[in-house]
Amino acid sequence: MGYNHQQLKKLFYPILFSFIGLIMQFNCFPVLGQKLESQYMTEFNSGDSIYIITNREDTAGKNSLNLINAIRESKNLIFLKATFYQPDSLITEIIDSVSFLNQISSIYKDFLLFVHGDSKTYEQAVMRGLDIQKLYGARVIVFSWPTKDIDLNGIKNFKNSKKNAVKSDVHFVKLIGIMKSFREYSEYIPDKKLSLLFHSLGNSLIMNYALCDSCVKSNSLIFDNIILNSAAVNQLNHKFWVEKLNFQERIYITSNKSDFNLKGVRIFTKDGKQLGEKVKAPYAENAEYLNFSKAVGFRTPTGTTHTFFIGEVPDLNKNIYNIYNKLFHGKRLDLSNTGVYLKRKDGYCYDIVKTKIK
């Protein structure tokens, strides 16, 4: 459906200012350090906790923590538990890997491993994980990797983060190994699900892992769902690496052709069409494609075109909330429900039906 003249007039200035903001974000301003930020922080309870695994370098001494925007020289991961206290305090404790596994294995809830995208400090990554945990009820484990250098502007920071993704190969293999152990620990709880969410540039870690010939791969079932969400990786030839993944029950790939952030990646870098924008054949035979172009499309603030699993979109759109709720709890989507999913003529992609957002 096209826009009429009045609709175009209303959209002109939001689009213009958003584009100016995009230029400034990618080319002008250094990435600024921010205080704790969250969509749902006022709803958190003091004592709410979340688990984190990180490959960030720690420059502090023994029994203290100072995580910086650099890859650890050691091949070992750091295991953490962060606890939130009202109004805006986050306390992090270091725990060893055995205690980490024992603690998460004793929690009888579905789990989601969350790999965040670009431009996140450690604290911002943790708060995003707490947001997901609060909204959807699954317990979240955050993999926090270095993606935010406060001295670099948007595009330079993005390129630096891509380099860090490549450097994270060894740590990502170890991360998968930890999740394999967690799955084995939880085998006696058959209803306990474990899923894996990659958001935005976080998808580069799973792509690099799949393409890494020297990486030790796992052939065991580890994850119920893998979600490649708003992927900031080239869509060209994605079939080749996605089909190499074999430690999951299901793979879901989301896209939105009006994703403003991914358009910025394509405009200001040499990268091509992004996987999270518009997927084209050849398709991966082991994945289902969910197209949110009609259900989300272009809107302001423009960040909601890229991140629509938290915030105003799922808060106001029941269908989108229900989709992500099922994905994050390791459930299979009922793609035969034509009230939500419309299968395309090519037989691969499903358009998410547009519903009125309040």
GROMACS .gro file of C-alpha atoms in nm:
model
  358
    1MET     CA    1   0.000   0.000   0.000
    2GLY     CA    2   0.138   0.342  -0.098
    3TYR     CA    3   0.136   0.663   0.106
    4ASN     CA    4  -0.095   0.953   0.019
    5HIS     CA    5   0.023   1.313   0.005
    6GLN     CA    6  -0.070   1.398   0.365
    7GLN     CA    7   0.104   1.086   0.499
    8LEU     CA    8   0.419   1.171   0.305
    9LYS     CA    9   0.419   1.524   0.448
   10LYS     CA   10   0.397   1.384   0.802
   11LEU     CA   11   0.681   1.141   0.735
   12PHE     CA   12   0.915   1.387   0.561
   13TYR     CA   13   1.064   1.561   0.865
   14PRO     CA   14   1.096   1.249   1.085
   15ILE     CA   15   1.280   1.076   0.801
   16LEU     CA   16   1.496   1.382   0.730
   17PHE     CA   17   1.600   1.431   1.092
   18SER     CA   18   1.652   1.057   1.137
   19PHE     CA   19   1.883   1.051   0.836
   20ILE     CA   20   2.078   1.350   0.966
   21GLY     CA   21   2.106   1.173   1.300
   22LEU     CA   22   2.228   0.861   1.124
   23ILE     CA   23   2.502   1.057   0.946
   24MET     CA   24   2.613   1.215   1.273
   25GLN     CA   25   2.603   0.881   1.453
   26PHE     CA   26   2.818   0.705   1.195
   27ASN     CA   27   3.059   0.983   1.107
   28CYS     CA   28   3.076   1.265   1.360
   29PHE     CA   29   3.037   1.186   1.726
   30PRO     CA   30   3.239   0.951   1.942
   31VAL     CA   31   3.032   0.682   2.107
   32LEU     CA   32   2.940   0.834   2.441
   33GLY     CA   33   2.954   0.652   2.771
   34GLN     CA   34   2.611   0.645   2.932
   35LYS     CA   35   2.457   0.572   3.269
   36LEU     CA   36   2.252   0.257   3.318
   37GLU     CA   37   1.980   0.255   3.056
   38SER     CA   38   1.681   0.025   3.035
   39GLN     CA   39   1.331   0.002   2.893
   40TYR     CA   40   1.190  -0.155   3.209
   41MET     CA   41   1.423  -0.051   3.493
   42THR     CA   42   1.139   0.097   3.700
   43GLU     CA   43   0.980  -0.249   3.701
   44PHE     CA   44   1.293  -0.427   3.825
   45ASN     CA   45   1.304  -0.545   4.184
   46SER     CA   46   1.606  -0.497   4.405
   47GLY     CA   47   1.785  -0.830   4.403
   48ASP     CA   48   1.696  -0.921   4.043
   49SER     CA   49   2.000  -1.099   3.902
   50ILE     CA   50   2.139  -1.211   3.569
   51TYR     CA   51   2.432  -1.425   3.458
   52ILE     CA   52   2.704  -1.306   3.221
   53ILE     CA   53   2.990  -1.466   3.032
   54THR     CA   54   3.246  -1.230   2.881
   55ASN     CA   55   3.569  -1.225   2.684
   56ARG     CA   56   3.639  -0.860   2.770
   57GLU     CA   57   3.978  -0.787   2.918
   58ASP     CA   58   3.976  -0.729   3.293
   59THR     CA   59   4.240  -0.477   3.404
   60ALA     CA   60   4.157  -0.489   3.775
   61GLY     CA   61   4.343  -0.684   4.039
   62LYS     CA   62   4.235  -1.001   4.214
   63ASN     CA   63   3.876  -1.006   4.347
   64SER     CA   64   3.787  -0.685   4.162
   65LEU     CA   65   3.659  -0.610   3.814
   66ASN     CA   66   3.729  -0.351   3.544
   67LEU     CA   67   3.610  -0.473   3.205
   68ILE     CA   68   3.738  -0.272   2.908
   69ASN     CA   69   3.667  -0.264   2.536
   70ALA     CA   70   3.935  -0.516   2.440
   71ILE     CA   71   3.954  -0.891   2.382
   72ARG     CA   72   4.108  -1.096   2.662
   73GLU     CA   73   4.459  -1.219   2.591
   74SER     CA   74   4.378  -1.530   2.790
   75LYS     CA   75   4.167  -1.795   2.615
   76ASN     CA   76   3.962  -1.834   2.933
   77LEU     CA   77   3.623  -1.672   2.973
   78ILE     CA   78   3.509  -1.472   3.276
   79PHE     CA   79   3.190  -1.582   3.452
   80LEU     CA   80   2.980  -1.325   3.635
   81LYS     CA   81   2.658  -1.271   3.822
   82ALA     CA   82   2.513  -0.919   3.826
   83THR     CA   83   2.248  -0.805   4.073
   84PHE     CA   84   2.034  -0.494   4.031
   85TYR     CA   85   1.941  -0.268   4.322
   86GLN     CA   86   1.694   0.018   4.301
   87PRO     CA   87   1.705   0.285   4.184
   88ASP     CA   88   1.995   0.231   3.941
   89SER     CA   89   2.275   0.026   4.091
   90LEU     CA   90   2.436  -0.284   3.940
   91ILE     CA   91   2.666  -0.503   4.150
   92THR     CA   92   2.875  -0.767   3.972
   93GLU     CA   93   3.051  -1.062   4.130
   94ILE     CA   94   3.302  -1.298   3.970
   95ILE     CA   95   3.229  -1.670   3.999
   96ASP     CA   96   3.420  -1.972   3.875
   97SER     CA   97   3.291  -2.186   3.587
   98VAL     CA   98   3.185  -2.477   3.809
   99SER     CA   99   2.980  -2.253   4.038
  100PHE     CA  100   2.836  -2.082   3.731
  101LEU     CA  101   2.713  -2.413   3.586
  102ASN     CA  102   2.583  -2.531   3.921
  103GLN     CA  103   2.388  -2.211   3.977
  104ILE     CA  104   2.222  -2.189   3.636
  105SER     CA  105   2.149  -2.563   3.635
  106SER     CA  106   1.959  -2.529   3.963
  107ILE     CA  107   1.716  -2.277   3.812
  108TYR     CA  108   1.409  -2.452   3.671
  109LYS     CA  109   1.327  -2.205   3.396
  110ASP     CA  110   1.381  -2.174   3.022
  111PHE     CA  111   1.712  -2.007   2.938
  112LEU     CA  112   1.814  -1.769   2.660
  113LEU     CA  113   2.177  -1.701   2.570
  114PHE     CA  114   2.187  -1.344   2.437
  115VAL     CA  115   2.469  -1.219   2.212
  116HIS     CA  116   2.429  -0.842   2.178
  117GLY     CA  117   2.515  -0.619   1.885
  118ASP     CA  118   2.743  -0.320   1.833
  119SER     CA  119   2.799  -0.020   2.060
  120LYS     CA  120   2.730  -0.178   2.398
  121THR     CA  121   2.933  -0.129   2.713
  122TYR     CA  122   2.935  -0.411   2.964
  123GLU     CA  123   2.670  -0.234   3.173
  124GLN     CA  124   2.448  -0.162   2.873
  125ALA     CA  125   2.466  -0.526   2.762
  126VAL     CA  126   2.368  -0.643   3.110
  127MET     CA  127   2.075  -0.401   3.128
  128ARG     CA  128   1.951  -0.513   2.786
  129GLY     CA  129   1.964  -0.871   2.913
  130LEU     CA  130   1.764  -0.771   3.222
  131ASP     CA  131   1.507  -0.605   2.996
  132ILE     CA  132   1.460  -0.926   2.798
  133GLN     CA  133   1.444  -1.130   3.117
  134LYS     CA  134   1.182  -0.898   3.267
  135LEU     CA  135   0.960  -0.881   2.960
  136TYR     CA  136   0.963  -1.246   2.859
  137GLY     CA  137   1.026  -1.437   3.181
  138ALA     CA  138   1.303  -1.660   3.046
  139ARG     CA  139   1.632  -1.650   3.236
  140VAL     CA  140   1.894  -1.471   3.028
  141ILE     CA  141   2.267  -1.536   3.005
  142VAL     CA  142   2.445  -1.244   2.839
  143PHE     CA  143   2.756  -1.298   2.632
  144SER     CA  144   2.923  -0.958   2.665
  145TRP     CA  145   3.191  -0.893   2.405
  146PRO     CA  146   3.378  -0.564   2.341
  147THR     CA  147   3.177  -0.347   2.102
  148LYS     CA  148   3.202   0.008   2.233
  149ASP     CA  149   3.513   0.224   2.224
  150ILE     CA  150   3.422   0.563   2.370
  151ASP     CA  151   3.698   0.733   2.168
  152LEU     CA  152   3.564   0.625   1.828
  153ASN     CA  153   3.276   0.758   1.623
  154GLY     CA  154   3.000   0.529   1.497
  155ILE     CA  155   3.153   0.390   1.178
  156LYS     CA  156   3.503   0.350   1.324
  157ASN     CA  157   3.356   0.181   1.629
  158PHE     CA  158   3.153  -0.052   1.406
  159LYS     CA  159   3.463  -0.154   1.210
  160ASN     CA  160   3.656  -0.208   1.533
  161SER     CA  161   3.376  -0.427   1.666
  162LYS     CA  162   3.386  -0.638   1.349
  163LYS     CA  163   3.756  -0.698   1.413
  164ASN     CA  164   3.675  -0.796   1.771
  165ALA     CA  165   3.419  -1.045   1.641
  166VAL     CA  166   3.692  -1.221   1.442
  167LYS     CA  167   3.924  -1.217   1.744
  168SER     CA  168   3.649  -1.376   1.953
  169ASP     CA  169   3.656  -1.710   1.766
  170VAL     CA  170   3.840  -1.902   2.039
  171HIS     CA  171   3.619  -1.760   2.311
  172PHE     CA  172   3.301  -1.831   2.117
  173VAL     CA  173   3.399  -2.197   2.079
  174LYS     CA  174   3.447  -2.210   2.456
  175LEU     CA  175   3.108  -2.042   2.505
  176ILE     CA  176   2.938  -2.310   2.298
  177GLY     CA  177   3.121  -2.573   2.504
  178ILE     CA  178   2.986  -2.421   2.825
  179MET     CA  179   2.633  -2.425   2.685
  180LYS     CA  180   2.680  -2.789   2.583
  181SER     CA  181   2.773  -2.872   2.943
  182PHE     CA  182   2.470  -2.676   3.067
  183ARG     CA  183   2.244  -2.873   2.835
  184GLU     CA  184   2.390  -3.199   2.962
  185TYR     CA  185   2.345  -3.084   3.323
  186SER     CA  186   1.978  -3.016   3.248
  187GLU     CA  187   1.895  -3.338   3.063
  188TYR     CA  188   1.697  -3.467   3.360
  189ILE     CA  189   1.460  -3.169   3.319
  190PRO     CA  190   1.313  -3.241   2.972
  191ASP     CA  191   1.086  -2.935   2.969
  192LYS     CA  192   1.373  -2.692   3.033
  193LYS     CA  193   1.453  -2.513   2.706
  194LEU     CA  194   1.772  -2.338   2.595
  195SER     CA  195   1.773  -2.094   2.304
  196LEU     CA  196   2.029  -1.860   2.147
  197LEU     CA  197   1.960  -1.503   2.034
  198PHE     CA  198   2.204  -1.313   1.813
  199HIS     CA  199   2.113  -0.949   1.762
  200SER     CA  200   2.253  -0.720   1.491
  201LEU     CA  201   2.635  -0.737   1.471
  202GLY     CA  202   2.627  -1.021   1.723
  203ASN     CA  203   2.537  -1.241   1.425
  204SER     CA  204   2.892  -1.200   1.298
  205LEU     CA  205   3.012  -1.428   1.580
  206ILE     CA  206   2.796  -1.721   1.471
  207MET     CA  207   2.880  -1.656   1.104
  208ASN     CA  208   3.253  -1.655   1.176
  209TYR     CA  209   3.213  -1.968   1.388
  210ALA     CA  210   3.030  -2.151   1.109
  211LEU     CA  211   3.294  -2.051   0.852
  212CYS     CA  212   3.592  -2.129   1.078
  213ASP     CA  213   3.750  -2.454   0.954
  214SER     CA  214   3.985  -2.479   1.252
  215CYS     CA  215   3.716  -2.421   1.518
  216VAL     CA  216   3.609  -2.728   1.711
  217LYS     CA  217   3.243  -2.776   1.621
  218SER     CA  218   2.975  -2.942   1.829
  219ASN     CA  219   2.742  -3.192   1.662
  220SER     CA  220   2.532  -3.242   1.976
  221LEU     CA  221   2.191  -3.083   2.022
  222ILE     CA  222   2.245  -2.778   2.241
  223PHE     CA  223   1.981  -2.520   2.151
  224ASP     CA  224   1.610  -2.550   2.083
  225ASN     CA  225   1.590  -2.224   1.887
  226ILE     CA  226   1.860  -2.011   1.729
  227ILE     CA  227   1.734  -1.663   1.638
  228LEU     CA  228   1.936  -1.458   1.389
  229ASN     CA  229   1.773  -1.125   1.466
  230SER     CA  230   1.817  -0.806   1.259
  231ALA     CA  231   2.147  -0.953   1.143
  232ALA     CA  232   2.418  -0.699   1.054
  233VAL     CA  233   2.600  -0.939   0.823
  234ASN     CA  234   2.585  -0.963   0.445
  235GLN     CA  235   2.287  -1.161   0.323
  236LEU     CA  236   2.475  -1.274   0.012
  237ASN     CA  237   2.576  -1.641   0.044
  238HIS     CA  238   2.427  -1.669   0.393
  239LYS     CA  239   2.285  -2.008   0.292
  240PHE     CA  240   2.638  -2.148   0.285
  241TRP     CA  241   2.719  -2.077   0.650
  242VAL     CA  242   2.372  -2.109   0.802
  243GLU     CA  243   2.344  -2.465   0.672
  244LYS     CA  244   2.666  -2.553   0.855
  245LEU     CA  245   2.490  -2.503   1.189
  246ASN     CA  246   2.374  -2.833   1.334
  247PHE     CA  247   2.353  -2.800   1.712
  248GLN     CA  248   1.994  -2.672   1.721
  249GLU     CA  249   1.638  -2.789   1.662
  250ARG     CA  250   1.533  -2.480   1.468
  251ILE     CA  251   1.674  -2.159   1.317
  252TYR     CA  252   1.468  -1.844   1.266
  253ILE     CA  253   1.596  -1.546   1.066
  254THR     CA  254   1.420  -1.210   1.105
  255SER     CA  255   1.422  -0.917   0.864
  256ASN     CA  256   1.272  -0.572   0.809
  257LYS     CA  257   1.340  -0.397   0.478
  258SER     CA  258   1.291  -0.061   0.655
  259ASP     CA  259   1.554  -0.133   0.920
  260PHE     CA  260   1.712   0.212   0.953
  261ASN     CA  261   2.027   0.096   1.133
  262LEU     CA  262   2.107  -0.167   0.873
  263LYS     CA  263   2.054   0.082   0.593
  264GLY     CA  264   2.317   0.295   0.766
  265VAL     CA  265   2.558   0.001   0.768
  266ARG     CA  266   2.506  -0.045   0.395
  267ILE     CA  267   2.535   0.327   0.315
  268PHE     CA  268   2.840   0.409   0.527
  269THR     CA  269   3.043   0.089   0.485
  270LYS     CA  270   3.142  -0.131   0.194
  271ASP     CA  271   2.907  -0.402   0.318
  272GLY     CA  272   2.625  -0.510   0.090
  273LYS     CA  273   2.260  -0.580   0.161
  274GLN     CA  274   2.230  -0.701   0.519
  275LEU     CA  275   2.069  -1.029   0.619
  276GLY     CA  276   1.836  -0.844   0.855
  277GLU     CA  277   1.710  -0.615   0.577
  278LYS     CA  278   1.578  -0.825   0.294
  279VAL     CA  279   1.661  -1.188   0.240
  280LYS     CA  280   1.700  -1.322  -0.111
  281ALA     CA  281   1.745  -1.670  -0.255
  282PRO     CA  282   1.923  -1.901  -0.227
  283TYR     CA  283   1.770  -1.974   0.112
  284ALA     CA  284   1.908  -2.192   0.390
  285GLU     CA  285   1.713  -2.517   0.398
  286ASN     CA  286   1.746  -2.547   0.776
  287ALA     CA  287   1.600  -2.203   0.858
  288GLU     CA  288   1.261  -2.032   0.870
  289TYR     CA  289   1.245  -1.669   0.756
  290LEU     CA  290   1.027  -1.414   0.938
  291ASN     CA  291   0.972  -1.087   0.754
  292PHE     CA  292   0.858  -0.799   0.978
  293SER     CA  293   0.851  -0.538   0.697
  294LYS     CA  294   0.474  -0.498   0.717
  295ALA     CA  295   0.431  -0.554   1.089
  296VAL     CA  296   0.711  -0.314   1.191
  297GLY     CA  297   0.827  -0.131   0.878
  298PHE     CA  298   0.952   0.227   0.913
  299ARG     CA  299   0.865   0.416   1.229
  300THR     CA  300   1.011   0.665   1.473
  301PRO     CA  301   1.215   0.654   1.681
  302THR     CA  302   1.411   0.477   1.409
  303GLY     CA  303   1.583   0.243   1.654
  304THR     CA  304   1.254   0.054   1.680
  305THR     CA  305   1.291  -0.054   1.316
  306HIS     CA  306   1.601  -0.249   1.422
  307THR     CA  307   1.529  -0.357   1.779
  308PHE     CA  308   1.163  -0.455   1.805
  309PHE     CA  309   1.174  -0.739   2.057
  310ILE     CA  310   1.170  -0.491   2.348
  311GLY     CA  311   1.020  -0.147   2.391
  312GLU     CA  312   0.710   0.002   2.240
  313VAL     CA  313   0.659  -0.248   1.956
  314PRO     CA  314   0.608  -0.566   2.163
  315ASP     CA  315   0.443  -0.359   2.438
  316LEU     CA  316   0.170  -0.255   2.195
  317ASN     CA  317   0.166  -0.538   1.940
  318LYS     CA  318   0.049  -0.868   2.086
  319ASN     CA  319   0.146  -1.074   1.781
  320ILE     CA  320   0.508  -0.956   1.786
  321TYR     CA  321   0.533  -1.010   2.161
  322ASN     CA  322   0.393  -1.363   2.126
  323ILE     CA  323   0.636  -1.449   1.846
  324TYR     CA  324   0.941  -1.350   2.048
  325ASN     CA  325   0.799  -1.501   2.366
  326LYS     CA  326   0.775  -1.840   2.195
  327LEU     CA  327   1.118  -1.805   2.034
  328PHE     CA  328   1.287  -1.709   2.361
  329HIS     CA  329   1.120  -1.999   2.543
  330GLY     CA  330   1.244  -2.251   2.289
  331LYS     CA  331   0.907  -2.325   2.134
  332ARG     CA  332   0.824  -2.398   1.771
  333LEU     CA  333   0.623  -2.129   1.595
  334ASP     CA  334   0.290  -2.236   1.447
  335LEU     CA  335   0.357  -2.102   1.099
  336SER     CA  336   0.024  -2.242   0.977
  337ASN     CA  337  -0.158  -1.966   1.169
  338THR     CA  338  -0.254  -1.735   0.883
  339GLY     CA  339  -0.373  -1.473   1.128
  340VAL     CA  340  -0.007  -1.407   1.206
  341TYR     CA  341   0.205  -1.562   0.929
  342LEU     CA  342   0.148  -1.538   0.554
  343LYS     CA  343   0.365  -1.773   0.350
  344ARG     CA  344   0.519  -1.619   0.041
  345LYS     CA  345   0.485  -1.766  -0.304
  346ASP     CA  346   0.849  -1.874  -0.298
  347GLY     CA  347   0.757  -2.111  -0.015
  348TYR     CA  348   1.036  -1.998   0.217
  349CYS     CA  349   0.964  -1.667   0.386
  350TYR     CA  350   0.670  -1.576   0.609
  351ASP     CA  351   0.539  -1.221   0.621
  352ILE     CA  352   0.426  -1.122   0.970
  353VAL     CA  353   0.075  -0.984   0.935
  354LYS     CA  354   0.041  -0.615   1.004
  355THR     CA  355  -0.187  -0.545   1.298
  356LYS     CA  356  -0.297  -0.211   1.435
  357ILE     CA  357  -0.061  -0.085   1.704
  358LYS     CA  358  -0.244   0.113   1.971
   0.00000   0.00000   0.00000
